[in-house]
Every structure is written in structure tokens, then in C-alpha cells.
Short mmCIF file of C-alpha atoms in Angstrom, two decimals:
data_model
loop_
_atom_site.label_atom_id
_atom_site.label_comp_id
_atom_site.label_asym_id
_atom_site.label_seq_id
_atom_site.Cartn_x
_atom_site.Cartn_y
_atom_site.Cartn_z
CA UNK A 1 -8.53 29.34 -0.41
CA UNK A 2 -6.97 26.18 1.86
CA UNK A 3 -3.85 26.50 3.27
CA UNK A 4 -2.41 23.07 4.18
CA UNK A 5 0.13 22.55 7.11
CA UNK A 6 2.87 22.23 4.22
CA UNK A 7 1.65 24.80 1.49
CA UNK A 8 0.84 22.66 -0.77
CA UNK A 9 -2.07 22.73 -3.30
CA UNK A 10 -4.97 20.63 -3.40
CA UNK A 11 -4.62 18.33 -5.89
CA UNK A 12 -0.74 18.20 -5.07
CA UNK A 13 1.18 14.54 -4.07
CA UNK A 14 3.52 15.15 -1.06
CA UNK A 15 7.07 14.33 -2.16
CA UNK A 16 7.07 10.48 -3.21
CA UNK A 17 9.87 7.88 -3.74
CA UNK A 18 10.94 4.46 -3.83
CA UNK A 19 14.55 3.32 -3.19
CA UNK A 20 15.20 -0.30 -3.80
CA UNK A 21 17.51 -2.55 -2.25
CA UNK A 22 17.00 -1.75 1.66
CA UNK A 23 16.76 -5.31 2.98
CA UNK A 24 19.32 -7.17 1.14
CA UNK A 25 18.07 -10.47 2.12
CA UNK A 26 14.93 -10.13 0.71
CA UNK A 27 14.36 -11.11 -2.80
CA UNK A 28 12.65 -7.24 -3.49
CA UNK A 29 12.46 -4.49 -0.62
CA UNK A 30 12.10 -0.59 -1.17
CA UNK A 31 11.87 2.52 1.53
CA UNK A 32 8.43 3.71 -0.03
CA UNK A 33 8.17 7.89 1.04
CA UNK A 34 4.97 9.52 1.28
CA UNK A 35 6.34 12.87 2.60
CA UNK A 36 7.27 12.04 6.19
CA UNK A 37 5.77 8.47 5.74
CA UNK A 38 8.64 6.25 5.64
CA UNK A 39 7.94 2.13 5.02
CA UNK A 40 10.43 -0.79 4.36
CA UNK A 41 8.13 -2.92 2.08
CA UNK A 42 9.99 -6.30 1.51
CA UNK A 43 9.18 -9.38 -0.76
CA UNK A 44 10.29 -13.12 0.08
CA UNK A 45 9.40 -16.20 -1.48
CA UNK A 46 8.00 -19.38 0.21
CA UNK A 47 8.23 -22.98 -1.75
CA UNK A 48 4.97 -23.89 -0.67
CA UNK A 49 0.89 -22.67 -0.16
CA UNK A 50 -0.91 -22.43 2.97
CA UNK A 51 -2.26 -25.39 4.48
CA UNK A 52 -6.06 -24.45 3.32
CA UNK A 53 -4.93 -24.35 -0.09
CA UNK A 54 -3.55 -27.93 -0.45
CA UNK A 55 -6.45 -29.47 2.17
CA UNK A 56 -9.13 -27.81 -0.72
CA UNK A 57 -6.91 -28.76 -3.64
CA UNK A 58 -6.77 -25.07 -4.84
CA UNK A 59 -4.53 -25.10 -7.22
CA UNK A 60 -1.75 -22.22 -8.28
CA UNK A 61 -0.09 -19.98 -5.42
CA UNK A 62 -0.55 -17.52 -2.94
CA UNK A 63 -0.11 -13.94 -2.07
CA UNK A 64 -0.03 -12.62 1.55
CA UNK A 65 0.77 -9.35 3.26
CA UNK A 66 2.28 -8.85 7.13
CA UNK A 67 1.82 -4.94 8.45
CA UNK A 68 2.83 -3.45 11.37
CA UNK A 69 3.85 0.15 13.13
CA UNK A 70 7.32 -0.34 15.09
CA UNK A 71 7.31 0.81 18.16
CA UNK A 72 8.91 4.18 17.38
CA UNK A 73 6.96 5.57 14.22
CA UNK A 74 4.41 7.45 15.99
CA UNK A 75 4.85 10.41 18.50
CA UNK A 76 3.94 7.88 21.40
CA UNK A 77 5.36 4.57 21.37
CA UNK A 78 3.38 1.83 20.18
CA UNK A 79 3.67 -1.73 22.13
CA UNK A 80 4.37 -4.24 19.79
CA UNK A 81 1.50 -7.15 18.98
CA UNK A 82 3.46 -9.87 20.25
CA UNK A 83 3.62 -7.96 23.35
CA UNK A 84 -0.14 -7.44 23.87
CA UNK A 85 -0.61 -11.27 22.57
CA UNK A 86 -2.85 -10.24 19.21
CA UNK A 87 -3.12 -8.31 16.72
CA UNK A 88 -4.81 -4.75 16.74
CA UNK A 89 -8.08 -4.55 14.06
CA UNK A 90 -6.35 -1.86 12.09
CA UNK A 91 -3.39 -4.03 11.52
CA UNK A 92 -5.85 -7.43 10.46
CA UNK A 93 -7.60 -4.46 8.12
CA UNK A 94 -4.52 -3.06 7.01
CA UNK A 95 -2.34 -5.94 6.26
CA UNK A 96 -5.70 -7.96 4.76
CA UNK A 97 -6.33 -4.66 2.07
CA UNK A 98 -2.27 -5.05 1.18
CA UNK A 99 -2.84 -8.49 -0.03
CA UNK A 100 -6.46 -7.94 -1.82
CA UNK A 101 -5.24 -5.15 -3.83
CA UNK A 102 -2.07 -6.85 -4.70
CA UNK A 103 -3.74 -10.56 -5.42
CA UNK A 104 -6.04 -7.73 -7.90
CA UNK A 105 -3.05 -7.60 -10.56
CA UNK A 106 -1.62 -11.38 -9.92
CA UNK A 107 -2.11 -13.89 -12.06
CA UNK A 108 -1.72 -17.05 -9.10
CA UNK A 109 -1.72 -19.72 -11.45
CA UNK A 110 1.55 -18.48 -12.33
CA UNK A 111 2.50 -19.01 -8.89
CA UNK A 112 2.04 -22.75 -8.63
CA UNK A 113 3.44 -24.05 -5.34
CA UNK A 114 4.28 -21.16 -4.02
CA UNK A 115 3.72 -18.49 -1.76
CA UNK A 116 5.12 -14.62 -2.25
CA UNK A 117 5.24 -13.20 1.34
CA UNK A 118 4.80 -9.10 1.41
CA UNK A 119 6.07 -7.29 4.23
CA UNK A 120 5.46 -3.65 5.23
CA UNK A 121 7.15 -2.18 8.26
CA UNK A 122 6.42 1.51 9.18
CA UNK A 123 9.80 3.48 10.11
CA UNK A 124 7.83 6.55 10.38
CA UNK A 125 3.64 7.36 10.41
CA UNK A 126 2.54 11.03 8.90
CA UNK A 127 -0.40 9.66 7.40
CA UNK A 128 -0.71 7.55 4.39
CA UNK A 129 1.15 4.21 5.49
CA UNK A 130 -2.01 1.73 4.02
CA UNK A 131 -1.38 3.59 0.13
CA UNK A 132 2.28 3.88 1.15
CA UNK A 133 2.65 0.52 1.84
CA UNK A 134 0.28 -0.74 -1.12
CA UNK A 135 2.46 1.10 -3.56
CA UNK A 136 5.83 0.02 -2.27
CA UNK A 137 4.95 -3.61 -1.95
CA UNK A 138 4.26 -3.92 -5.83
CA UNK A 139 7.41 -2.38 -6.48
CA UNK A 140 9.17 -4.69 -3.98
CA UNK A 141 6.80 -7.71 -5.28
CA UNK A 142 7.86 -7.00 -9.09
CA UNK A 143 11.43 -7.01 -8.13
CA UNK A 144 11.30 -10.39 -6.24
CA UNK A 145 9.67 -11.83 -9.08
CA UNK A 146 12.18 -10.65 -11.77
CA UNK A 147 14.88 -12.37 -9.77
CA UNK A 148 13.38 -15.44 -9.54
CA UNK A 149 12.38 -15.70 -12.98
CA UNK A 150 16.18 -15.00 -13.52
CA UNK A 151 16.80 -17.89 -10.98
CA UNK A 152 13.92 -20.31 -12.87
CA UNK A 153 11.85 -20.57 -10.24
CA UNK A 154 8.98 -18.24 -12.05
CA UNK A 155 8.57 -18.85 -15.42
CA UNK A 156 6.36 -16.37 -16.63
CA UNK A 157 6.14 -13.10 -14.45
CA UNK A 158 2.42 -13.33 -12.51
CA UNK A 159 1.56 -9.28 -12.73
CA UNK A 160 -0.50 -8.82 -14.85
CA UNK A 161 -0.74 -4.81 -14.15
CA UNK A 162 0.40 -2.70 -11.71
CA UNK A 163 -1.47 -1.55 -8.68
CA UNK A 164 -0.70 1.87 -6.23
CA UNK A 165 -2.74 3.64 -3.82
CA UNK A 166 -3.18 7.85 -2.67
CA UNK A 167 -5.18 9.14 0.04
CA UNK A 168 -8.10 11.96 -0.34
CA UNK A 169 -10.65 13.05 1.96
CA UNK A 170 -12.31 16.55 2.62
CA UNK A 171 -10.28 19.49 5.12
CA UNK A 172 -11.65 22.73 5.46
CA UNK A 173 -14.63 22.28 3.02
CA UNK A 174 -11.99 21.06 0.36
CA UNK A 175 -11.59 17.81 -1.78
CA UNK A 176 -7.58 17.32 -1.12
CA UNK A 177 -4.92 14.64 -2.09
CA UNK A 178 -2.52 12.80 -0.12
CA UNK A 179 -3.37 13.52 3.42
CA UNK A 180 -0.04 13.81 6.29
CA UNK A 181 -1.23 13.07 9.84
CA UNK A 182 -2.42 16.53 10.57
CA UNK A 183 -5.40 16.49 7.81
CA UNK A 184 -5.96 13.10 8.07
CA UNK A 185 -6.47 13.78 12.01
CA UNK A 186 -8.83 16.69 11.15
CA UNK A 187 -10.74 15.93 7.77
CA UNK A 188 -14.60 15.59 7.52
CA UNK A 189 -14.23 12.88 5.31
CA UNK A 190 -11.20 10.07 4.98
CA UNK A 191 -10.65 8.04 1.75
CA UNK A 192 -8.29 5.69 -0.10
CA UNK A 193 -8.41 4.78 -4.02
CA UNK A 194 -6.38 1.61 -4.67
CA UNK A 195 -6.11 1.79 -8.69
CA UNK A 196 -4.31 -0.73 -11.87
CA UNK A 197 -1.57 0.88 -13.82
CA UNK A 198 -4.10 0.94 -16.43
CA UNK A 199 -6.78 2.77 -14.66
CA UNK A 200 -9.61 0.65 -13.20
CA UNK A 201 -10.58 0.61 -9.50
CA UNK A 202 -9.51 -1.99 -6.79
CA UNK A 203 -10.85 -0.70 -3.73
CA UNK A 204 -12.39 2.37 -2.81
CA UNK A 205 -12.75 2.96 1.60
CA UNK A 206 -14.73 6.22 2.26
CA UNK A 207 -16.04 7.51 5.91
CA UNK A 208 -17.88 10.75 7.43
CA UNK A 209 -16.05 11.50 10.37
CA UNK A 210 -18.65 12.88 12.03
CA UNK A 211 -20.04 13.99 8.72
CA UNK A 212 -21.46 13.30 5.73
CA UNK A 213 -19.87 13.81 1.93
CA UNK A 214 -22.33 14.69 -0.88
CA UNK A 215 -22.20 13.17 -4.60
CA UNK A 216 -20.20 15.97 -6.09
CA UNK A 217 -17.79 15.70 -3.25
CA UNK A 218 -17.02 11.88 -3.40
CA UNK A 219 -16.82 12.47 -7.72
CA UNK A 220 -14.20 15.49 -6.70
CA UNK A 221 -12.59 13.13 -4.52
CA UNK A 222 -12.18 9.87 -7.02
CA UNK A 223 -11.13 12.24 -9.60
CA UNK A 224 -8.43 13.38 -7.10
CA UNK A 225 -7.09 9.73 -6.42
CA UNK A 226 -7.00 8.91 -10.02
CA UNK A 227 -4.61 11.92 -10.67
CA UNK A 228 -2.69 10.69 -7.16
CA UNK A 229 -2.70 7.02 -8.80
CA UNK A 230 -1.84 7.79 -12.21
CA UNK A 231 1.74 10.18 -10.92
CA UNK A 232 2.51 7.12 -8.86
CA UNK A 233 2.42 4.67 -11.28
CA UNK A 234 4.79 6.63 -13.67
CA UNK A 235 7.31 7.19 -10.79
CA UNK A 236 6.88 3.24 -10.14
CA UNK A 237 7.73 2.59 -13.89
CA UNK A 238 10.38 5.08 -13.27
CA UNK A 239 12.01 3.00 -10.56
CA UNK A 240 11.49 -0.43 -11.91
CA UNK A 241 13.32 0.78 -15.52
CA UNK A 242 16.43 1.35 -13.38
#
């Protein structure tokens, strides 16, 4: 039988919460917790589209997501991008799979003119902050929006379902769900599952480390990050109602 670093069982979420309202100039923020994962996912709204839109004549709006680790939410301190002059290829690949997955459950035509800005900043990194971060920035996107339909600058709200993410991977020979730092550091294999509200598939990112994952184990897996997906959701709906 596994025993993880915290006790818990397989198929068990780490404890998981939103709390709106963090970043009071922002039209939606939360603090999304994934256990000792701590983001500030913020939503802002910008009266106009990027240039490549308007040069192409694309019409409707525009999603986009910013990510970063600050300094001080890992054990050793991270240097900021601007200091090193780019950006690292985890944060272009993080910050890129933010906006895909939440561009999945927009409709942009809704959006015309505009551009809703998504901002995840990690506080603290225990493993998780990509699904952390996906799942807070809907919550923090659907609460931007539902003030500016109530300021008349959305007319009709653009989601068209929800979206949230979960970890799985193998540790120790097991399928497990909602990896900290310490599993995620040691699995065989590393996965996310980016899911709808109503249950269909947005992304799946699966890797060996080292190794190599077998049909049943990947099914195991997928069945593990539809569970993960489907308890977020509810405490999304949960948060969102109040």
C-alpha cells in the first residue's frame, strides 16, 4: 500500500480553495490553494485586441494569460525574468496552456473589442501551480466578467462552460492524484488533465520520466483527473454562488 508524504489516499485532492477578492483593483482575483500551492490569479479588462488581430481583421476579442514564480515561492530564490532579460520556456509553456484551456470555454465573439488579461502569480510552489493556476483564473475570469456585464460593457457573459485542471502521474508503482512537490519530484510518470465543467477533455500533457506508462496505467490515470476535475468544479460553483 502507498504511503504519501501527507497520508493521504490515492485518489484523494489535497485541501483546495478559492478566496475571492485578493487584488481589489482587479475586476476578478482569487488566492487559488492546492495544499501548500498558493496563486493570486487576477482578471483585468483591456478596451482593445492585439495588434495581429485588427492588422488580419479577426473579428471578436481576445483572451491572454501572464505566469510567473516570484522570487520567493520556491526553497531557492528564483531571479525574476526581467532580470535575466527573457522569459524561461516553462513560463512561455505555462502561461501559453493558461490561455488555451481558458479560450476552450470562451465564446470571443462575445468579446468584441476587447481583450480579458489573466494573471497568475505564484506566492508559494508545492507542486501543482499550472492546474492551480488554470482553475483559479476561470474563477477570477467569471467574476471579471459578471462585473462588467453589470457595468454594460459585456452584454452577454462569453463562458460558455467552465474549465479546471488536477495533476496525476505514477509514485511508487501507483496511479495518484494531485501531486505536492515531493511526488511530483519523484514520480515515474507526470500528467495534467485540463477538463469542461461538463466533462470533455481540453488538454491532456503526459511524460515518462525516465520511464514508460502502459495503457492501463494512463486509463487509471485519466480516470483519476476526471474525479480531481469533477470535485473542483463543484467547489468552483461553490465559490461563484457566493
Amino acid at each position: 500500500m502507498i504511503i504519501r508524504p501527507d497520508n493521504r489516499e490515492a485518489d484523494r485532492l489535497r485541501p483546495i480553495s478559492f478566496q475571492p477578492g485578493v487584488a481589489p483593483h482587479a475586476a476578478g482575483s482569487v488566492l487559488a490553494c492546492f495544499g501548500d500551492t498558493r496563486v493570486i490569479c487576477a482578471a483585468t479588462l483591456e478596451e482593445k485586441v492585439p495588434t495581429w488581430m485588427r492588422v488580419q481583421g479577426v473579428k471578436g476579442g481576445w483572451l491572454t494569460a501572464e505566469y510567473s514564480l516570484l522570487p520567493y515561492s520556491t526553497l531557492d530564490r528564483k531571479p525574476r525574468d526581467i532580470s535575466r532579460g527573457k522569459l524561461d520556456g516553462r513560463t512561455v509553456e505555462i502561461q501559453r496552456l493558461i490561455g488555451r484551456s481558458l479560450r476552450a470555454v470562451l465564446d470571443l465573439s462575445r468579446l468584441e473589442g476587447l481583450t480579458l488579461w489573466i494573471d497568475c502569480d505564484v506566492l508559494q510552489a508545492d507542486g501543482g501551480t499550472r492546474t492551480a493556476s488554470i482553475s483559479g483564473a476561470y474563477v477570477a475570469a467569471k467574476l471579471a466578467v459578471r462585473k462588467f456585464m453589470e457595468a454594460g460593457k459585456i452584454k452577454e457573459d462569453p463562458f460558455t462552460d467552465s474549465v479546471a485542471a488536477i495533476s496525476v502521474g505514477i509514485y511508487q508503482e501507483t496511479p495518484i492524484l494531485d501531486l505536492c512537490y515531493v511526488e511530483d519530484k519523484d514520480a515515474a510518470v507526470d500528467a495534467n488533465v485540463v477538463m469542461t465543467g461538463t466533462g470533455r477533455f481540453v488538454e491532456l500533457q503526459s511524460s515518462g520520466e525516465e520511464a514508460t506508462f502502459s495503457p492501463d496505467e494512463l486509463a487509471a490515470m485519466i480516470a483519476l483527473g476526471k474525479k480531481g476535475v469533477a470535485e473542483i468544479t463543484e467547489i468552483q460553483k461553490h465559490v461563484l454562488k457566493g
